[in-house]
Short mmCIF file of C-alpha atoms and ligand atoms in Angstrom, two decimals:
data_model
loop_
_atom_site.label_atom_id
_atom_site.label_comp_id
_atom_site.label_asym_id
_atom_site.label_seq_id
_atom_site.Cartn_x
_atom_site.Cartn_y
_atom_site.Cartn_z
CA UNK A 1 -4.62 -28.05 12.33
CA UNK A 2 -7.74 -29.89 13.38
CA UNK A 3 -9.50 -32.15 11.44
CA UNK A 4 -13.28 -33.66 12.50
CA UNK A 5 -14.43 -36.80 10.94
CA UNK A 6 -17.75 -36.94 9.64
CA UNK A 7 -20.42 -39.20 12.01
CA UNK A 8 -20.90 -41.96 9.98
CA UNK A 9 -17.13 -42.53 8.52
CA UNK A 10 -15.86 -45.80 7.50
CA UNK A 11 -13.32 -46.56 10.14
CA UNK A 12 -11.23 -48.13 7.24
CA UNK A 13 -11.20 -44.43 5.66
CA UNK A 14 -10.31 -42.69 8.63
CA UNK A 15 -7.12 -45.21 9.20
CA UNK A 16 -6.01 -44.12 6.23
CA UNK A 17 -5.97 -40.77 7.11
CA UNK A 18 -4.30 -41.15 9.68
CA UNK A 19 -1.34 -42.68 8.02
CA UNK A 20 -1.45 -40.23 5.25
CA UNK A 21 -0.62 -37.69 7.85
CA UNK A 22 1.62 -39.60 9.78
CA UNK A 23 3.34 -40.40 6.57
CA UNK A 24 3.99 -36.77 6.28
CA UNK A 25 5.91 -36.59 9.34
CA UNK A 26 2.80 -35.15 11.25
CA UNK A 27 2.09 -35.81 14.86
CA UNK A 28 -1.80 -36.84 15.51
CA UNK A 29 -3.83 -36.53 18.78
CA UNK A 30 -7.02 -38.31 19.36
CA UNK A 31 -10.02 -36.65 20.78
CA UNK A 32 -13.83 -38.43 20.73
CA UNK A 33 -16.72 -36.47 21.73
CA UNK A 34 -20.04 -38.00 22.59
CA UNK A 35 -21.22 -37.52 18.42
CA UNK A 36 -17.94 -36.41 16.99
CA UNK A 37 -14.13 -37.97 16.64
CA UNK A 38 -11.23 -34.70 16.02
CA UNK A 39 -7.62 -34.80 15.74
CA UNK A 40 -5.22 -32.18 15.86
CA UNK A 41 -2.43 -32.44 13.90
CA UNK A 42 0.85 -31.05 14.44
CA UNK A 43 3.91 -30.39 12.75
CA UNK A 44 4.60 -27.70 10.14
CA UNK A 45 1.47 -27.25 8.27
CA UNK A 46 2.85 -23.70 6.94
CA UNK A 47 3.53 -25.79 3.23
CA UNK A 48 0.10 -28.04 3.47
CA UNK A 49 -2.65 -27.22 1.18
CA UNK A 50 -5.37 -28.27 4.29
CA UNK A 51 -7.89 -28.72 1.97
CA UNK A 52 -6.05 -31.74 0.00
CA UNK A 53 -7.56 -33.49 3.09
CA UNK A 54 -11.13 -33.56 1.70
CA UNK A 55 -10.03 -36.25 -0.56
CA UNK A 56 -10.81 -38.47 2.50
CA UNK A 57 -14.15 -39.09 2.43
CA UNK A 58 -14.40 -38.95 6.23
CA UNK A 59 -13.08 -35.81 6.59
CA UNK A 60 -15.71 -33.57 7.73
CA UNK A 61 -13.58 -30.35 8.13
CA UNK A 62 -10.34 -28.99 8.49
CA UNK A 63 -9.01 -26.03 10.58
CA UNK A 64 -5.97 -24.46 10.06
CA UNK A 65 -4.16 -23.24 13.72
CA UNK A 66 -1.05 -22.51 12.58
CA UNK A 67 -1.16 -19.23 10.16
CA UNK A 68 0.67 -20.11 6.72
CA UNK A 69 3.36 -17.12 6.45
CA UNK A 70 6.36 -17.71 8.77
CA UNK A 71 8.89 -14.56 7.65
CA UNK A 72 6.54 -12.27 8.22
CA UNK A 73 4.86 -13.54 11.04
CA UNK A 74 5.03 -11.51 14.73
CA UNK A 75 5.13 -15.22 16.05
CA UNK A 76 9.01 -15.36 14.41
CA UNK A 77 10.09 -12.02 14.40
CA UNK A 78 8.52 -9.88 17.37
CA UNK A 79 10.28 -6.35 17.24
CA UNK A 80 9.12 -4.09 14.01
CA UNK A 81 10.99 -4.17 11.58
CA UNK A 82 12.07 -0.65 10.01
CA UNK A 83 13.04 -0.06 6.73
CA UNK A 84 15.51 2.15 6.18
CA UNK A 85 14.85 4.04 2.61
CA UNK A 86 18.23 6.43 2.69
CA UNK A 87 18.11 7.27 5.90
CA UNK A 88 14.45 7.82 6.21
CA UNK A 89 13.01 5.08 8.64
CA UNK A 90 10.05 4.00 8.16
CA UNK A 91 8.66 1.82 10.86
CA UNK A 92 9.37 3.60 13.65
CA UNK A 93 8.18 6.26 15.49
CA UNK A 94 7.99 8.75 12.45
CA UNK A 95 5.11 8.63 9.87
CA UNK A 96 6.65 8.82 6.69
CA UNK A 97 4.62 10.84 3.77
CA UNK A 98 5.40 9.85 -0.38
CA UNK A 99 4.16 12.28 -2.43
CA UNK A 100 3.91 12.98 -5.84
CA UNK A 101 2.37 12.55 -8.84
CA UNK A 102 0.30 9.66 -10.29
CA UNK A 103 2.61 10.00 -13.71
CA UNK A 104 5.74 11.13 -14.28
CA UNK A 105 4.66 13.60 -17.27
CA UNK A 106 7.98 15.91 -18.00
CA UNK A 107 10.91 17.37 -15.80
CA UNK A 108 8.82 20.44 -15.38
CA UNK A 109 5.86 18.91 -13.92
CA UNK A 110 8.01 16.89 -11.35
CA UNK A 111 9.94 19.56 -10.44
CA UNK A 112 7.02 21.78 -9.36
CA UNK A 113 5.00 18.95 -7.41
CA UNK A 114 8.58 18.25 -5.91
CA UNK A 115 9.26 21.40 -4.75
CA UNK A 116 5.97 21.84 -3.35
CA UNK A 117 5.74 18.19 -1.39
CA UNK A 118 8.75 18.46 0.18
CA UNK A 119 8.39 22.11 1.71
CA UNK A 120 5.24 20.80 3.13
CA UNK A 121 7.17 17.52 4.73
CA UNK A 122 6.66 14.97 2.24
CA UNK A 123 9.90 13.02 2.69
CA UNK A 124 9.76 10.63 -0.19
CA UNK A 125 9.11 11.18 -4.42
CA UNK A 126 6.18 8.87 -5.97
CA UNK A 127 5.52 8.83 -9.67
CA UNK A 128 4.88 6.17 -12.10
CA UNK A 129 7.17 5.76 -15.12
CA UNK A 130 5.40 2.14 -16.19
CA UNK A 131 1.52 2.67 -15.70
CA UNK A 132 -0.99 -0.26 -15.43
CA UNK A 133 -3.94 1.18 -17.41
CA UNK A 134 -6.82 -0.96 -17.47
CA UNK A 135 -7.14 0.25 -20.90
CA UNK A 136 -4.40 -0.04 -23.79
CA UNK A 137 -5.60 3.30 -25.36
CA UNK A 138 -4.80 5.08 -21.50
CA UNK A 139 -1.59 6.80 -20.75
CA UNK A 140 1.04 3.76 -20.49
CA UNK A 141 3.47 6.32 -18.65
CA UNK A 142 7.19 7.58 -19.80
CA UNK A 143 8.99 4.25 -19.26
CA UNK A 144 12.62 4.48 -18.34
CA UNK A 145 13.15 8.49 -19.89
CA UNK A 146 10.16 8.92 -16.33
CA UNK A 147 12.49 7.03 -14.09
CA UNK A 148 15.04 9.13 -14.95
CA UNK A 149 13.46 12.32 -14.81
CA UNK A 150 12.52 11.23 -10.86
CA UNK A 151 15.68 10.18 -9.94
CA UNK A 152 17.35 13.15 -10.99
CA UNK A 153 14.49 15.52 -9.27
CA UNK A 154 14.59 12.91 -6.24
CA UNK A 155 18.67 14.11 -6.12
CA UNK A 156 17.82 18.30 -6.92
CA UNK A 157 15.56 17.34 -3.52
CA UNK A 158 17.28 15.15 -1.42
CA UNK A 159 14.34 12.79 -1.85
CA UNK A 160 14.19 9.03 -2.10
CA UNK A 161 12.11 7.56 -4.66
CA UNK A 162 9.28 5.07 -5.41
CA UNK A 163 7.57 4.12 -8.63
CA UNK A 164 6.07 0.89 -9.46
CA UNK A 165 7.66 -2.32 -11.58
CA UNK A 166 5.67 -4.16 -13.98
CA UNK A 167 8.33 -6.44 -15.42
CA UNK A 168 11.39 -8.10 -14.12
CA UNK A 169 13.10 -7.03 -17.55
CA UNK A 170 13.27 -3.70 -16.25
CA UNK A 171 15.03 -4.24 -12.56
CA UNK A 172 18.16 -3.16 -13.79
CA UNK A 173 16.62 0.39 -14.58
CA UNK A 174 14.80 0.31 -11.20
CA UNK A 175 18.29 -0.51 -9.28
CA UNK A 176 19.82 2.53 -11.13
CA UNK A 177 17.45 5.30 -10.76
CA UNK A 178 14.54 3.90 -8.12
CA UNK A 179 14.84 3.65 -4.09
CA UNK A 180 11.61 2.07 -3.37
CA UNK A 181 10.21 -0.66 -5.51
CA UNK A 182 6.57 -0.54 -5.89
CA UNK A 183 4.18 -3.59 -6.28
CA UNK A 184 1.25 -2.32 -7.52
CA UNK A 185 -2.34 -4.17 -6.49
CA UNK A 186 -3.05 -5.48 -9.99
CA UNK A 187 0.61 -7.42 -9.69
CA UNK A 188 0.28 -8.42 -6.01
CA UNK A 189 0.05 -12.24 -7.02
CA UNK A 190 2.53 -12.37 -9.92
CA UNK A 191 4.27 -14.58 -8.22
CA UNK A 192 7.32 -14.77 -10.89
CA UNK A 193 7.90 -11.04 -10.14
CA UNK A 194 7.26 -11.34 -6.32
CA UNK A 195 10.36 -14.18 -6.55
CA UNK A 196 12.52 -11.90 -8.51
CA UNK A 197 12.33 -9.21 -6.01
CA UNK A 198 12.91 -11.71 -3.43
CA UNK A 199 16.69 -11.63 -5.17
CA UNK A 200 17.19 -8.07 -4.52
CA UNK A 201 18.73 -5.85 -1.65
CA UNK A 202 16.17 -3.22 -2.08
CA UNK A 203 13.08 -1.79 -0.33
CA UNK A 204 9.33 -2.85 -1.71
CA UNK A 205 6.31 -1.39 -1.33
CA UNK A 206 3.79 -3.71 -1.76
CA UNK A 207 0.47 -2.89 -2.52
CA UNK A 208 -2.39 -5.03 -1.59
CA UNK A 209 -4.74 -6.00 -4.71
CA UNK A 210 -8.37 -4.79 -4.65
CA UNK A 211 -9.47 -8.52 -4.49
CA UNK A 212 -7.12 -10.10 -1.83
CA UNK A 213 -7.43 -11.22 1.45
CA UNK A 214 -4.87 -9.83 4.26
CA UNK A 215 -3.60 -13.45 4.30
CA UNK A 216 -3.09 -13.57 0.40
CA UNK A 217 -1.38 -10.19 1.01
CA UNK A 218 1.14 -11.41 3.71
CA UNK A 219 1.35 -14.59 1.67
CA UNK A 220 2.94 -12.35 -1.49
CA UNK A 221 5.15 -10.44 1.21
CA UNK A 222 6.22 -14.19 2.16
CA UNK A 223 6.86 -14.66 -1.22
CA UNK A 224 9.49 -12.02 -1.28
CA UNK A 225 11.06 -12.36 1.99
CA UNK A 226 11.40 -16.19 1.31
CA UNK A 227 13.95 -15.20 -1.51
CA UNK A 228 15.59 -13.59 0.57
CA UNK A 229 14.84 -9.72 0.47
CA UNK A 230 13.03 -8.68 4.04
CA UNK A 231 12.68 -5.27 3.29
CA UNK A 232 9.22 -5.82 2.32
CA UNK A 233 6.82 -2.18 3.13
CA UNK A 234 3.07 -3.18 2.96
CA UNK A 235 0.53 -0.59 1.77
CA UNK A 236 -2.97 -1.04 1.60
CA UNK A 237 -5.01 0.71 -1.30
CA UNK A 238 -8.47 0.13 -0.81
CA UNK A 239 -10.54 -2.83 -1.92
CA UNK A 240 -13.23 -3.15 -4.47
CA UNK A 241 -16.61 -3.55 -2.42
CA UNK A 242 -20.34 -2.76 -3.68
CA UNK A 243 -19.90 0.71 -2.68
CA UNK A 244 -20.37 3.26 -5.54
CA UNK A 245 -19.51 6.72 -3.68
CA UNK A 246 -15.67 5.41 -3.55
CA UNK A 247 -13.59 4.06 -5.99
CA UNK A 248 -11.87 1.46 -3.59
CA UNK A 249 -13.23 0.79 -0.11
CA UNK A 250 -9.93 1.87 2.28
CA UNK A 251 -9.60 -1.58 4.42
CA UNK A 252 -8.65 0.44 7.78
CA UNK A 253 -9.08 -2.69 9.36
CA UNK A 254 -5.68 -3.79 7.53
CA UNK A 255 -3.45 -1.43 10.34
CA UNK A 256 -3.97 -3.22 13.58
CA UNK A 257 -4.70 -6.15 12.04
CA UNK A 258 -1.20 -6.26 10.33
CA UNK A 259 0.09 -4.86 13.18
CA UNK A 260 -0.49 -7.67 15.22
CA UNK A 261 0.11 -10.71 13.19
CA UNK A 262 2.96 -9.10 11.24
CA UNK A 263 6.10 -7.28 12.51
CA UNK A 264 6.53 -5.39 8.69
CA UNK A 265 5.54 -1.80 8.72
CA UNK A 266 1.90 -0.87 6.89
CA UNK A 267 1.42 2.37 5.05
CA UNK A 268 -1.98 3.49 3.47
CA UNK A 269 -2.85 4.86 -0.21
CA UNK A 270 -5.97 7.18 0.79
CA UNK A 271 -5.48 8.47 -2.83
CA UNK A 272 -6.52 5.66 -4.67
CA UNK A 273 -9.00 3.89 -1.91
CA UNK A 274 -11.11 7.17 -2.19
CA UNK A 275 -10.43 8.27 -5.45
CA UNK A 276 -11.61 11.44 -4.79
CA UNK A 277 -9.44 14.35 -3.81
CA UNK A 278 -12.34 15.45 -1.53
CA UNK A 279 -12.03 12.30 0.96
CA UNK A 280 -8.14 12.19 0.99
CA UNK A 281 -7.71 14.33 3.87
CA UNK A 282 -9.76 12.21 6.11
CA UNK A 283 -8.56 8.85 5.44
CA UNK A 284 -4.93 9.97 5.88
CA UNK A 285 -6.19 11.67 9.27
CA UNK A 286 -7.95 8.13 10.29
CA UNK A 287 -4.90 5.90 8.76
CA UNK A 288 -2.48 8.05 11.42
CA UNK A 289 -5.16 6.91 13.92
CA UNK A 290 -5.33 3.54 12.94
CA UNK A 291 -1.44 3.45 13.94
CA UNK A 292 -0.34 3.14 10.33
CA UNK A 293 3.10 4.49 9.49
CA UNK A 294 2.53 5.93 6.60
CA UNK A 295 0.71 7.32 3.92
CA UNK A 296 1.22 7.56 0.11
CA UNK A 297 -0.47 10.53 -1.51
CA UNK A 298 -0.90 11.60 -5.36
CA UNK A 299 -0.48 15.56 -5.64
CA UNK A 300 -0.49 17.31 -9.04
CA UNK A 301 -0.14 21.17 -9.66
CA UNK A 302 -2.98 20.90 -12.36
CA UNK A 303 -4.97 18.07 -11.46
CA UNK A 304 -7.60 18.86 -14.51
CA UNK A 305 -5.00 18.16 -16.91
CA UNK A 306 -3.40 14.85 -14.92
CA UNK A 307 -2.27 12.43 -17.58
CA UNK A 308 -4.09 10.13 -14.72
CA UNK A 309 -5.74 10.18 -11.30
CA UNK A 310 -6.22 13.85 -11.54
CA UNK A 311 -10.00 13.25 -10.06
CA UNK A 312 -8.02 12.01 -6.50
CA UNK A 313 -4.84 14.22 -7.31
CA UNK A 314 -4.49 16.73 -4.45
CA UNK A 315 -3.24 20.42 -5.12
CA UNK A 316 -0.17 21.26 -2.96
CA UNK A 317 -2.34 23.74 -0.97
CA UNK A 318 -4.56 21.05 0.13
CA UNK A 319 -1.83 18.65 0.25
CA UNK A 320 -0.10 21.67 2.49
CA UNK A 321 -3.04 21.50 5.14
CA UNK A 322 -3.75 17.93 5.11
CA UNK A 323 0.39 17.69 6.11
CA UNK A 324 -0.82 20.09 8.60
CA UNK A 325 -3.70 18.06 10.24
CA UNK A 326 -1.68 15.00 9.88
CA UNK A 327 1.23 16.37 12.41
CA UNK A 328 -1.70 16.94 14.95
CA UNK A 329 -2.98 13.71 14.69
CA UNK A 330 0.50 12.23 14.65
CA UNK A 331 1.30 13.72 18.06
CA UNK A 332 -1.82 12.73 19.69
CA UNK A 333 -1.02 8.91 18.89
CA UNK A 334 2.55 9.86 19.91
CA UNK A 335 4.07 9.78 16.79
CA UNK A 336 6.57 12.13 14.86
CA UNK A 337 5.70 13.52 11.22
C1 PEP B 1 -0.53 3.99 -8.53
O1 PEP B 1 0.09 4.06 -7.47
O2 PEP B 1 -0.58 4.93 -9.34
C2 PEP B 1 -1.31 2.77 -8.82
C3 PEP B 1 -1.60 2.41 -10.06
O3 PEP B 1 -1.72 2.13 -7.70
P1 PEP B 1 -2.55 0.75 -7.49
O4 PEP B 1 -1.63 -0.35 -7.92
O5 PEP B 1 -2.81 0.75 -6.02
O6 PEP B 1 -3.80 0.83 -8.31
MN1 MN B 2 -2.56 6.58 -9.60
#
């Protein structure tokens, strides 16, 4: 990191610094300008909270060089890393397509959007079984009788599948019926969860919350790979933004961006960045582009009578073409659907 001292410091202050950060087993590097005196600091600042330096009152600013997540990082890991869900790879070459409903409402309704997803390619079962409503009177979702009904339709298919944790009381029930854990964006920071999923030996799919940086995002994926899990899938969701036509803004931005400072593979949720089934199609087309390697779409036979999401719920017909489209584009980045 860099720090610059402020013109007018009290020399007395800045010695103090300077054996504050010594004292922390940091290595410091002079540099004065004609105006200005900067040090760089080195040493592993991935633990430092930077900004505890502002105490001094000669600090003027500090820059961080040295980004904060190390697990994660391209810097420590360069190959990608590819998950492997039951034999379905995803961070390769192939773009790997989850499908399925929002909720898990009976065996009858998974069964149908199950069928449908996977004749059109999907190669992995969403639905949620625990659903974070933002109301208490909203469909809270079938609880463990939902994961079950998945699993088995996940086995009648040969599908993996994903649905999303709320509560570490309930990862014995996800190890039993669930492939893919999912993290969804309003638990992205509970860090007590993220630590307890760091225990496991079992894929996540974490989302990235509609108020979170990229770094805060790869900062929760630390958080899991620290403990000790590194099958950590990252899947951005759209952010909230001032735009009214959308109900997320889709951060596009997030796929080469990722790509570069992270070796972890990045999948998109068009569904619930547009949240409209209108726009899906097009941000799973531009996500492909983007070099993302995958996509995570809600499909529902009768969206108008979705226990939720039906508004960005896709009918397997459109779901069919958009699977379609999607292969084109795939090939054209060289890619495999
Ligand atoms: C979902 O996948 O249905 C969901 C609630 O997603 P998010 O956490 O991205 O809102
Ligand atoms: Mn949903």
């Amino acid at each position: 990191m860099i720090v610059k001292i402020k013109r007018d410091a009290n020399q007395e202050n800045v010695n103090q610094l300077l054996a504050h950060l010594k004292e922390l087993g940091f290595d410091v590097h002079s540099s004065f300008g004609e105006t200005y005196q900067v040090y760089g600091v080195v040493g592993d600042t991935a633990g430092f909270d930077i900004r505890s330096l502002y105490a001094f009152q000669c600090v003027d600013s500090v820059i961080r060089i040295q980004e904060p997540f190390k697990k994660v990082n391209r810097k420590i890991k360069n190959e990608d890393t590819i998950i492997d869900v039951n034999g379905i790879k995803i961070g390769g070459k192939e773009i790997v397509v989850m499908a399925g409903p929002c909720s898990v409402e009976s065996y009858e309704q998974v069964d149908i959007i199950a069928k449908a997803v996977k004749e059109s390619g999907a190669k992995i079962l969403r639905g949620g079984a625990y659903k974070p409503r933002t109301s208490p009177y909203s469909y809270q979702g079938m609880g463990l009788e939902g994961l079950k009904i998945l699993h088995d339709i996940g086995k009648k298919y040969d599908m993996p599948v994903v649905s999303e944790l709320m509560d570490k009381d309930h990862i014995p029930q996800f190890l039993k019926y669930i492939d893919v854990i999912q993290i969804g964006a309003r638990n992205m920071q509970n860090f007590a969860l993220l630590k307890e999923l760091g225990k496991l030996d079992k894929p996540i799919l974490l989302k990235r919350g509609f108020s979170n940086t990229i770094e805060e995002w790869l900062m929760s994926a630390e958080y899991i790979m620290a403990g000790g899990n590194d099958k950590v899938i990252l899947c951005e969701r759209g952010i909230r933004t001032f735009e009214p036509y959308t109900r997320n803004t889709l951060d596009i931005s997030t796929v080469p961006i990722v790509k570069k400072v992270s070796h972890l593979p990045v999948i998109i949720d068009p569904s619930h960045a547009a949240g409209k089934w209108d726009l899906v199609q097009s941000l799973s087309l531009a996500s492909i582009a983007a070099g993302a390697d995958g996509l995570i779409i809600e499909v529902h036979h009768q969206p108008e009578k979705a226990f939720s999401d039906g508004a960005q719920s896709l009918k397997p017909k459109k779901f069919d073409a958009l699977m379609k489209n999607a292969t084109a584009v795939a090939t054209a980045v060289n890619k495999t659907l």
